[in-house]
Coordinates of C-alpha atoms in Angstrom, one line a residue:
X1 CA -72.6 -34.5 37.1
X2 CA -72.9 -31.8 39.7
X3 CA -76.3 -30.7 38.5
X4 CA -77.5 -34.4 38.4
X5 CA -76.2 -34.7 41.9
X6 CA -78.2 -31.6 43.0
X7 CA -81.4 -33.2 41.7
X8 CA -80.7 -36.3 43.7
X9 CA -79.8 -34.4 46.8
X10 CA -82.9 -32.3 46.7
X11 CA -85.2 -35.2 45.9
X12 CA -83.6 -37.2 48.8
X13 CA -84.0 -34.2 51.2
X14 CA -80.2 -34.3 51.9
X15 CA -79.8 -30.7 53.2
X16 CA -76.1 -30.9 53.8
X17 CA -75.4 -32.3 50.3
X18 CA -77.6 -29.5 48.8
X19 CA -75.7 -26.9 50.8
X20 CA -72.3 -28.4 49.7
X21 CA -73.3 -28.4 46.0
X22 CA -74.7 -24.9 46.1
X23 CA -71.5 -23.6 47.7
X24 CA -69.6 -25.2 44.8
X25 CA -71.6 -23.2 42.3
X26 CA -74.0 -25.9 41.1
X27 CA -76.5 -24.4 38.6
X28 CA -79.9 -24.5 40.1
X29 CA -82.0 -24.1 37.0
X30 CA -80.8 -27.0 34.9
X31 CA -83.7 -29.2 33.8
X32 CA -83.8 -32.9 33.1
X33 CA -85.4 -34.4 30.0
X34 CA -88.9 -33.8 31.5
X35 CA -88.2 -30.2 32.3
X36 CA -87.9 -30.8 36.0
X37 CA -85.6 -28.5 37.9
X38 CA -84.3 -28.7 41.5
X39 CA -87.0 -26.2 42.7
X40 CA -89.8 -28.6 41.4
X41 CA -88.3 -31.5 43.3
X42 CA -88.1 -29.4 46.5
X43 CA -91.8 -28.5 46.1
X44 CA -92.6 -32.1 45.5
X45 CA -90.7 -33.3 48.6
X46 CA -92.2 -30.4 50.7
X47 CA -88.9 -29.4 52.2
X48 CA -89.1 -25.7 52.8
X49 CA -85.5 -25.4 54.1
X50 CA -84.2 -26.7 50.8
X51 CA -86.6 -24.5 48.9
X52 CA -85.3 -21.4 50.7
X53 CA -81.7 -22.5 49.9
X54 CA -82.5 -22.9 46.2
X55 CA -84.3 -19.5 46.0
X56 CA -81.4 -17.8 47.8
X57 CA -79.1 -19.4 45.2
X58 CA -81.2 -17.8 42.4
X59 CA -83.6 -20.6 41.4
X60 CA -86.4 -19.5 39.0
X61 CA -89.5 -19.4 41.2
X62 CA -91.8 -19.5 38.2
X63 CA -90.1 -22.4 36.3
X64 CA -92.4 -24.9 34.6
X65 CA -91.8 -28.4 33.4
X66 CA -92.8 -29.8 30.0
X67 CA -96.4 -30.4 31.4
X68 CA -96.7 -26.8 32.4
X69 CA -96.4 -27.5 36.1
X70 CA -94.8 -25.1 38.5
X71 CA -93.9 -25.3 42.2
X72 CA -97.5 -24.7 43.3
X73 CA -98.7 -27.6 41.2
X74 CA -96.0 -30.0 42.7
X75 CA -96.7 -28.8 46.2
X76 CA -100.4 -29.2 45.9
X77 CA -100.1 -32.6 44.3
X78 CA -98.0 -33.9 47.2
X79 CA -99.6 -32.0 50.1
X80 CA -96.7 -29.6 50.6
X81 CA -98.7 -27.1 52.7
X82 CA -95.7 -25.2 53.9
X83 CA -94.4 -24.7 50.4
X84 CA -97.8 -23.3 49.2
X85 CA -97.9 -21.0 52.2
X86 CA -94.5 -19.6 51.5
X87 CA -95.1 -18.8 47.8
X88 CA -98.6 -17.4 48.4
X89 CA -98.5 -15.8 51.9
X90 CA -94.8 -14.7 52.0
X91 CA -93.9 -14.1 48.3
X92 CA -97.5 -13.2 47.1
X93 CA -96.9 -15.1 43.9
X94 CA -100.6 -15.6 43.0
X95 CA -99.7 -15.8 39.4
X96 CA -98.5 -19.3 40.0
X97 CA -102.1 -20.3 40.3
X98 CA -102.4 -21.2 36.6
X99 CA -103.6 -24.3 34.8
X100 CA -101.0 -26.8 33.6
X101 CA -101.0 -28.3 30.1
X102 CA -104.0 -30.5 31.1
X103 CA -105.9 -27.5 32.3
X104 CA -105.5 -28.3 36.0
X105 CA -104.9 -25.7 38.6
X106 CA -103.2 -26.7 41.9
X107 CA -106.6 -27.1 43.5
X108 CA -107.7 -29.8 41.1
X109 CA -104.4 -31.7 41.6
X110 CA -104.9 -31.6 45.4
X111 CA -108.5 -32.9 45.0
X112 CA -107.3 -35.7 42.6
X113 CA -104.8 -36.9 45.1
X114 CA -107.2 -36.6 48.1
X115 CA -105.2 -34.1 50.3
X116 CA -107.7 -32.8 52.8
X117 CA -105.2 -30.5 54.5
X118 CA -104.1 -29.0 51.2
X119 CA -107.7 -28.5 50.0
X120 CA -108.5 -26.7 53.3
X121 CA -105.4 -24.5 52.9
X122 CA -106.1 -23.6 49.3
X123 CA -109.7 -22.6 50.2
X124 CA -108.3 -20.4 53.0
X125 CA -105.9 -18.8 50.5
X126 CA -108.9 -18.1 48.1
X127 CA -107.4 -20.6 45.6
X128 CA -110.6 -22.7 45.5
X129 CA -111.9 -23.2 41.9
X130 CA -114.8 -24.9 40.3
X131 CA -113.2 -24.5 36.9
X132 CA -112.8 -27.6 34.7
X133 CA -109.7 -29.1 33.2
X134 CA -109.4 -29.9 29.4
X135 CA -111.4 -33.1 29.9
X136 CA -114.2 -31.2 31.5
X137 CA -113.5 -32.5 35.0
X138 CA -113.9 -30.3 38.1
X139 CA -112.2 -31.0 41.4
X140 CA -115.5 -32.7 42.4
X141 CA -115.2 -35.1 39.5
X142 CA -111.5 -35.9 40.3
X143 CA -112.2 -36.6 44.0
X144 CA -115.2 -38.8 43.2
X145 CA -113.3 -40.7 40.5
X146 CA -110.5 -41.6 43.0
X147 CA -112.7 -42.3 46.0
X148 CA -111.6 -39.4 48.2
X149 CA -114.7 -39.2 50.4
X150 CA -113.3 -36.7 53.0
X151 CA -112.2 -34.3 50.3
X152 CA -115.6 -34.6 48.7
X153 CA -117.2 -33.7 52.0
X154 CA -115.1 -30.5 52.1
X155 CA -115.8 -29.6 48.4
X156 CA -119.6 -30.1 48.7
X157 CA -119.7 -27.3 51.3
X158 CA -118.4 -25.0 48.5
X159 CA -120.1 -26.5 45.4
X160 CA -123.1 -25.2 43.6
X161 CA -123.8 -27.6 40.7
X162 CA -123.0 -31.2 41.7
X163 CA -124.5 -32.6 38.5
X164 CA -122.0 -30.9 36.1
X165 CA -121.0 -33.1 33.1
X166 CA -117.4 -33.6 31.9
X167 CA -116.6 -34.1 28.2
X168 CA -117.7 -37.8 28.5
X169 CA -121.0 -36.5 29.9
X170 CA -120.3 -38.0 33.3
X171 CA -121.3 -36.5 36.6
X172 CA -119.2 -36.8 39.8
X173 CA -121.8 -39.3 41.1
X174 CA -121.5 -41.4 38.0
X175 CA -117.7 -41.5 38.3
X176 CA -118.0 -42.6 41.9
X177 CA -120.3 -45.4 40.9
X178 CA -118.0 -46.4 38.0
X179 CA -115.0 -46.6 40.3
X180 CA -116.9 -48.7 42.9
X181 CA -116.6 -46.0 45.6
X182 CA -119.7 -46.7 47.6
X183 CA -119.1 -44.1 50.4
X184 CA -118.5 -41.3 47.8
X185 CA -121.6 -42.3 45.9
X186 CA -123.6 -42.2 49.2
X187 CA -122.3 -38.8 50.0
X188 CA -123.0 -37.4 46.5
X189 CA -126.5 -38.9 46.6
X190 CA -127.3 -37.3 49.9
X191 CA -126.1 -34.0 48.5
X192 CA -128.7 -34.2 45.7
X193 CA -127.0 -35.9 42.8
X194 CA -129.4 -36.8 40.0
X195 CA -129.2 -40.6 39.6
X196 CA -131.1 -40.6 36.3
X197 CA -128.8 -38.4 34.3
X198 CA -127.7 -40.4 31.3
X199 CA -124.1 -41.1 30.7
X200 CA -123.4 -40.3 27.0
X201 CA -119.8 -40.8 26.2
X202 CA -119.6 -38.5 23.3
X203 CA -117.1 -37.1 20.9
X204 CA -117.3 -34.0 18.7
X205 CA -115.7 -33.9 15.3
X206 CA -116.1 -31.4 12.5
X207 CA -116.9 -32.4 8.9
X208 CA -118.1 -29.6 6.5
X209 CA -118.9 -27.4 9.5
X210 CA -121.3 -30.1 10.9
X211 CA -120.9 -31.4 14.4
X212 CA -121.2 -35.1 14.6
X213 CA -122.5 -36.2 18.0
X214 CA -121.5 -39.8 18.5
X215 CA -122.9 -41.9 21.4
X216 CA -120.6 -44.7 22.6
X217 CA -122.6 -45.5 25.6
X218 CA -126.0 -44.6 27.0
X219 CA -126.3 -45.7 30.6
X220 CA -127.6 -44.6 34.0
X221 CA -125.5 -45.2 37.2
X222 CA -127.9 -48.1 37.9
X223 CA -127.0 -49.8 34.6
X224 CA -123.3 -49.5 35.3
X225 CA -123.6 -50.8 38.9
X226 CA -125.8 -53.6 37.7
X227 CA -123.1 -54.5 35.1
X228 CA -120.4 -54.5 37.7
X229 CA -122.5 -56.4 40.2
X230 CA -121.8 -54.0 43.0
X231 CA -124.4 -54.9 45.7
X232 CA -123.6 -51.9 48.0
X233 CA -124.0 -49.3 45.3
X234 CA -127.1 -51.1 43.9
X235 CA -128.6 -50.9 47.4
X236 CA -127.9 -47.2 47.7
X237 CA -129.4 -46.5 44.2
X238 CA -132.5 -48.6 44.8
X239 CA -133.2 -47.0 48.1
X240 CA -133.0 -43.6 46.4
X241 CA -135.8 -44.6 43.9
X242 CA -134.2 -45.1 40.5
X243 CA -136.2 -45.0 37.2
X244 CA -136.2 -48.7 36.4
X245 CA -137.7 -48.1 32.9
X246 CA -134.7 -46.3 31.5
X247 CA -132.8 -48.3 28.8
X248 CA -129.3 -48.2 27.4
X249 CA -128.2 -48.0 23.8
X250 CA -129.1 -51.7 23.2
X251 CA -132.6 -51.0 24.7
X252 CA -131.9 -52.9 27.9
X253 CA -133.1 -52.0 31.3
X254 CA -130.8 -52.3 34.4
X255 CA -132.5 -55.5 35.2
X256 CA -131.7 -57.0 31.8
X257 CA -128.1 -55.8 32.2
X258 CA -127.7 -57.5 35.6
X259 CA -129.3 -60.6 34.2
X260 CA -127.0 -60.7 31.2
X261 CA -124.0 -60.2 33.5
X262 CA -125.1 -63.2 35.6
X263 CA -125.4 -61.3 38.8
X264 CA -128.2 -63.2 40.5
X265 CA -128.2 -61.2 43.7
X266 CA -128.4 -58.0 41.9
X267 CA -131.3 -59.3 39.7
X268 CA -133.2 -60.3 42.8
X269 CA -132.6 -56.9 44.4
X270 CA -133.8 -55.0 41.4
X271 CA -137.0 -57.1 41.2
X272 CA -137.7 -56.6 44.9
X273 CA -137.3 -52.9 44.4
X274 CA -139.5 -52.8 41.3
X275 CA -142.3 -54.6 43.2
X276 CA -141.8 -52.5 46.3
X277 CA -142.2 -49.2 44.4
X278 CA -145.3 -50.4 42.6
X279 CA -146.8 -51.3 46.0
X280 CA -145.6 -48.0 47.5
X281 CA -147.5 -45.9 44.9
X282 CA -150.8 -47.2 46.3
X283 CA -149.7 -47.3 50.0
X284 CA -147.8 -44.1 50.5
X285 CA -149.1 -43.6 54.0
X286 CA -148.0 -47.0 55.2
X287 CA -144.3 -46.9 54.5
X288 CA -142.8 -44.4 57.0
X289 CA -141.6 -47.1 59.5
X290 CA -140.2 -49.5 57.1
X291 CA -136.5 -50.4 57.6
X292 CA -136.0 -50.7 53.8
X293 CA -133.4 -53.0 52.3
X294 CA -133.3 -55.0 49.1
X295 CA -130.3 -57.2 50.1
X296 CA -130.5 -60.9 50.8
X297 CA -132.5 -61.6 53.9
X298 CA -130.5 -63.0 56.9
X299 CA -133.0 -62.0 59.6
X300 CA -133.3 -64.6 62.4
X301 CA -137.1 -63.9 62.6
X302 CA -137.6 -65.2 59.1
X303 CA -135.1 -68.1 59.2
X304 CA -137.7 -70.9 59.8
X305 CA -140.0 -69.6 57.1
X306 CA -137.1 -69.3 54.6
X307 CA -136.2 -72.9 55.4
X308 CA -139.8 -73.9 54.6
X309 CA -139.8 -72.2 51.2
X310 CA -136.4 -73.7 50.4
X311 CA -137.9 -77.1 51.1
X312 CA -140.9 -76.3 48.8
X313 CA -138.7 -75.1 46.0
X314 CA -136.1 -77.9 46.1
X315 CA -138.1 -80.9 47.1
X316 CA -141.7 -80.3 46.0
X317 CA -142.0 -77.8 43.2
X318 CA -142.1 -79.2 39.7
X319 CA -140.7 -77.7 36.6
X320 CA -142.6 -74.5 35.4
X321 CA -144.7 -74.5 38.6
X322 CA -142.7 -71.7 40.0
X323 CA -143.5 -69.6 36.9
X324 CA -147.3 -70.2 37.5
X325 CA -146.8 -68.9 41.1
X326 CA -144.7 -66.0 39.9
X327 CA -147.4 -65.0 37.4
X328 CA -150.1 -65.3 40.1
X329 CA -148.0 -63.0 42.3
X330 CA -147.8 -60.5 39.5
X331 CA -144.1 -60.9 38.6
X332 CA -143.7 -59.4 35.1
X333 CA -142.5 -61.4 32.1
X334 CA -139.2 -59.4 32.2
X335 CA -138.7 -60.3 35.9
X336 CA -139.4 -64.0 35.3
X337 CA -137.0 -64.0 32.3
X338 CA -134.3 -62.3 34.4
X339 CA -134.6 -65.0 37.0
X340 CA -134.4 -67.7 34.4
X341 CA -131.4 -66.2 32.8
X342 CA -129.2 -67.6 35.6
X343 CA -129.2 -71.1 34.3
X344 CA -127.0 -73.5 36.3
X345 CA -128.1 -76.9 34.9
X346 CA -131.0 -79.2 34.5
X347 CA -132.3 -78.5 38.0
X348 CA -132.1 -74.8 37.6
X349 CA -135.8 -74.4 38.0
X350 CA -135.5 -75.4 41.7
X351 CA -133.1 -72.5 42.3
X352 CA -135.3 -70.2 40.3
X353 CA -138.3 -71.1 42.4
X354 CA -136.4 -70.6 45.6
X355 CA -135.3 -67.1 44.5
X356 CA -138.9 -66.3 43.4
X357 CA -140.2 -67.3 46.9
X358 CA -137.7 -65.1 48.6
X359 CA -138.5 -62.1 46.4
X360 CA -142.2 -62.7 47.1
X361 CA -141.5 -62.9 50.9
X362 CA -139.7 -59.6 50.8
X363 CA -142.9 -57.9 49.4
X364 CA -145.2 -59.7 51.9
X365 CA -143.1 -58.6 54.9
X366 CA -143.1 -55.0 53.7
X367 CA -146.9 -55.1 53.4
X368 CA -147.1 -56.4 57.0
X369 CA -148.9 -59.6 56.1
X370 CA -148.5 -63.0 57.7
X371 CA -146.4 -64.9 55.2
X372 CA -147.5 -68.4 56.4
X373 CA -151.2 -67.6 56.1
X374 CA -150.6 -65.7 52.8
X375 CA -148.6 -68.6 51.2
X376 CA -151.1 -71.3 52.3
X377 CA -154.1 -69.4 51.0
X378 CA -152.4 -68.6 47.7
X379 CA -151.3 -72.2 47.1
X380 CA -154.8 -73.4 47.7
X381 CA -156.2 -70.8 45.3
X382 CA -153.7 -72.0 42.7
X383 CA -154.7 -75.6 43.1
X384 CA -151.5 -76.6 44.8
X385 CA -153.1 -78.5 47.7
X386 CA -150.2 -80.8 48.1
X387 CA -147.7 -77.9 48.3
X388 CA -150.0 -76.1 50.8
X389 CA -150.1 -79.2 53.0
X390 CA -146.4 -79.6 52.8
X391 CA -145.9 -75.9 53.8
X392 CA -147.8 -76.6 57.1
X393 CA -145.5 -79.5 58.1

């Protein structure tokens, strides 16, 4: 009972109760069923005064729980900077800086939890490490996975290879995308992350001394973001210039994935980007002043024209006529199919035509052309005189 009471007193930061129990000969190294002792709880709570009382009473400073965690692990995991300073600066117990049963040193635990102050302190104490845990994750992977942008910023100042793969063949950038952490993805992208490294979730097994290399997935970050429908990350990736031709295990491009997942906005963004980069290849000297975005257009300057093409699409365009226009404007078969995939009913072709007009408008504005003149002339060329006349009204 006394030892259970000591655990509760330490965990609750009740200094007077801890003092009382220790003076009544409470045993300080009794562990619970998880291997936790009072000194671990003091490290977790970050209470240096209680920690000093336990050590004075003879607590084992190097005690580990069942997961191989010592006081340094617990302190790092819960931002106990004073505890870490005491054990490293005052007691010089550098041997506490060991991996736990998961292969994680205190530095990795601090990164995983997003403790900037602790990360800074561990770097100052020369306890920075780029070593991996047993799943192949570095501190960079763990911070990216959990969306800790400020910690990432600190780590990137120390890091050499930001495209390292864990055992699932995931880079830190991929993990940021997978977790939907746009700011982390942006930061890693700016630092030079390779957006086209394939994610190959793999597993090694041994059979008659042969390594079987099994692919479970085969995706780029663009595929994953398209599947999730995350517009912000899609925008970041598209601006960076992804390889749109890459396919997953099923042979699908990111556009096909977005289409299958019924993310109409993402489909339209990818098509805009595909058309833009084709144009850019032939006009590389004309793009320096473009304020590039592939998101939906809400610009006040284009509001009236957007209203005009809405009217054309919903009130004048007949079934399949939008496809003829799309082909005239060099939309690919895959792009047309991706637009058609979002079927909402018998009148879906009206919505499809409207989206096609807006995608076309995005490209015309980038090229600096007059959309009104361009649309009128193209409609006449296609034999749509009635539509051209309606567009002028």
